[in-house]
Coordinates of C-alpha atoms (C1' of nucleotides) in Angstrom, one line a residue:
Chain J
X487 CA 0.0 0.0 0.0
X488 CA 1.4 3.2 -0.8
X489 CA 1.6 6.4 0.9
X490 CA -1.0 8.2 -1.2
X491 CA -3.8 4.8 -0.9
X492 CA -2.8 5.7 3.2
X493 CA -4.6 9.2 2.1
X494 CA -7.0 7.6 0.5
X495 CA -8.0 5.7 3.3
X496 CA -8.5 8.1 5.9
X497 CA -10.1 11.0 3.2
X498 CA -12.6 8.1 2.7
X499 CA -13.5 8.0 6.1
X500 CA -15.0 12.2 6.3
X501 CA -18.4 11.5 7.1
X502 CA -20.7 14.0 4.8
X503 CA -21.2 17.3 5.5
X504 CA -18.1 17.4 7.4
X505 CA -14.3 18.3 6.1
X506 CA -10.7 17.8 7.2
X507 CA -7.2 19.4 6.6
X508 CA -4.3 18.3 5.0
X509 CA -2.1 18.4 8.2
X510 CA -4.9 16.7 10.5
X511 CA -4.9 13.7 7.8
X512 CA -0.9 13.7 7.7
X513 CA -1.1 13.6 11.6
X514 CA -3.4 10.9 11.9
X515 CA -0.8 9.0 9.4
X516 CA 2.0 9.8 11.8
X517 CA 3.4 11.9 9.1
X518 CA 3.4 15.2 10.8
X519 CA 5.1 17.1 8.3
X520 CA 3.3 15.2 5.3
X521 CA 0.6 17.6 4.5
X522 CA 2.1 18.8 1.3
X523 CA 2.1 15.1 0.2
X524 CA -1.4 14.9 1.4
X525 CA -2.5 17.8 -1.3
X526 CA -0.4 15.8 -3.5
X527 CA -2.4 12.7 -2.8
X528 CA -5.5 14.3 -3.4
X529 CA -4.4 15.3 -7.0
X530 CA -4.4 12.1 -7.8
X531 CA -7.3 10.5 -6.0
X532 CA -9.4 8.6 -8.0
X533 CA -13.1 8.9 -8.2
X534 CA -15.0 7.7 -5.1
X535 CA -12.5 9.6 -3.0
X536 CA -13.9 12.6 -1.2
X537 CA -11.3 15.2 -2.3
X538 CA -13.7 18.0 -1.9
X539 CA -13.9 17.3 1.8
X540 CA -10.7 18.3 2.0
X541 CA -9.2 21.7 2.5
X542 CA -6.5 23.8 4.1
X543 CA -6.0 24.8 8.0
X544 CA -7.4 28.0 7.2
X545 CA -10.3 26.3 5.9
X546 CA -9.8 27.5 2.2
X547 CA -10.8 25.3 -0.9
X548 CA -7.2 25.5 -2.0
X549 CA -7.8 22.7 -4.4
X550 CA -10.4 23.8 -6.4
X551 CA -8.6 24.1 -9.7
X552 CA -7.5 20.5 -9.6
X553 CA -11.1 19.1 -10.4
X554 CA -12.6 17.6 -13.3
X555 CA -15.4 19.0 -13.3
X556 CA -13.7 22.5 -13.6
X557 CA -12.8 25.4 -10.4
X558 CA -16.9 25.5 -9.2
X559 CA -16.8 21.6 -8.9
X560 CA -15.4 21.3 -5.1
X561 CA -18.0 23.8 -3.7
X562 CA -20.5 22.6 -5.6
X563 CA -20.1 19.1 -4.0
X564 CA -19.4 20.9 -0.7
X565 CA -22.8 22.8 -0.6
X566 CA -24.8 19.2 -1.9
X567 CA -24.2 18.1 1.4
X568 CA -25.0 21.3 3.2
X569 CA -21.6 22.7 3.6
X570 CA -21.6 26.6 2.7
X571 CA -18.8 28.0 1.3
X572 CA -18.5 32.2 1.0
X573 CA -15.3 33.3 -0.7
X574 CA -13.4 30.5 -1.4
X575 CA -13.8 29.3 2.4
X576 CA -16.1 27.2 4.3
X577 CA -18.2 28.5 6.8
X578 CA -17.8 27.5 10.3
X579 CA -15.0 25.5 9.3
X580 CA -13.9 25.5 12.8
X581 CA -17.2 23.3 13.6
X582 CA -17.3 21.0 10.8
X583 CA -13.7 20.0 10.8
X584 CA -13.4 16.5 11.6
X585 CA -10.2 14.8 12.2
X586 CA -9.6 11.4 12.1
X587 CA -8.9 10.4 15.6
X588 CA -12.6 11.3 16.8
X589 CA -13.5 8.2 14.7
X590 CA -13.4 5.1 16.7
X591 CA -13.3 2.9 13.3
X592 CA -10.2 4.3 12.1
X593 CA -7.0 2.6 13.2
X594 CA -3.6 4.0 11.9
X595 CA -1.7 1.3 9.4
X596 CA 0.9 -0.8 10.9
Chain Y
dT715 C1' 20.5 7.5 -8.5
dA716 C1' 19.1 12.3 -8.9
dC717 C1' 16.0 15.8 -9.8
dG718 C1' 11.7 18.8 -10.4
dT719 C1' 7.3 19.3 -8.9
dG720 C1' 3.7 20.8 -5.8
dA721 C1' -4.6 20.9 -3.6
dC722 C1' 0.9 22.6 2.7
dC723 C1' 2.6 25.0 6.8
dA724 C1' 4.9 28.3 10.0
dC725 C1' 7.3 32.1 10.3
dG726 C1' 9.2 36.7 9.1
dT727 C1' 8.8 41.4 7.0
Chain X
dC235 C1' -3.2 42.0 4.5
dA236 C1' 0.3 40.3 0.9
dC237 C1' 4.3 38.4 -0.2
dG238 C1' 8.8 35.8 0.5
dT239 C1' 11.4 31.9 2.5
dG240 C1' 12.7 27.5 4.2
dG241 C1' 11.3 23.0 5.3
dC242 C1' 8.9 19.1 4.0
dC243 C1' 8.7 14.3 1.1
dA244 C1' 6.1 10.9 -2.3
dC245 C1' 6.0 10.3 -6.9
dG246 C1' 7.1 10.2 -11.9
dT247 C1' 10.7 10.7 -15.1

DNA sequence: TACGTGACCACGT
DNA sequence: CACGTGGCCACGT
C-alpha cells in the first residue's frame, strides 16, 4: 500500500457534511510534516474519493482548480451536502472539521 | 541514483 | 493584509 492509498484511506473515512485538513490527515498517518504530500495525494485521487472534503488549515478550498469538473466543482459538492462556502472558504469551518482520531473505526496502518 | 514538482505549513517582514 | 522563504517528502521521469 502506498503512501497516497494511506490518504485515501482516511479522506474516505470524512463523514458528509463534514471536512478535514491536509495536516490533521498527515497527523493521523503519523506523518506530521506530510501535508504537502497529502495535497499531492488528493491530486491524484481517484473517483470515489472525497477530495472535496478536504481543505487547508485556514479552511480555504485550496484545491479547487484541480477538479474535473472545472474550479466550481469542489464547492458545488461541498454545498450538496449542506456545507456553505463564502469566498473560497467554508463557513464555520472550525465546527465541521473532523479529524480522524474522533473516529473510533479508524485505526492507523501498521 | 538524482532531480523537479507541488490541492501545505509556519514564520518573518 | 500580501508576499517571500525555508522546510517538507512521495512520486514520476
Amino acid at each position: 500500500m502506498t503512501r497516497q492509498e494511506q490518504v485515501w484511506a482516511v479522506a474516505r473515512q470524512i463523514p458528509r457534511g463534514r471536512v478535514s485538513t491536509y495536516g490533521a490527515i498527515a497527523e493521523a498517518l503519523g506523518w506530521p510534516r506530510g501535508a504537502r504530500q497529502v495535497g499531492w495525494a488528493m491530486a491524484a485521487a481517484p473517483a470515489g474519493v472525497p477530495a472535496h472534503r478536504v481543505v487547508n488549515r485556514d479552511g480555504v478550498l485550496s484545491g479547487r482548480h484541480a477538479f474535473t469538473g472545472g474550479p466550481d466543482e469542489m464547492e458545488r459538492r461541498l454545498r450538496a451536502e449542506g456545507v456553505e462556502v463564502v469566498e473560497d472558504r467554508v463557513v464555520q469551518f472550525r465546527r465541521l472539521l473532523w479529524e480522524p482520531a474522533e473516529d473510533p473505526a479508524w485505526r492507523p496502518p501498521g
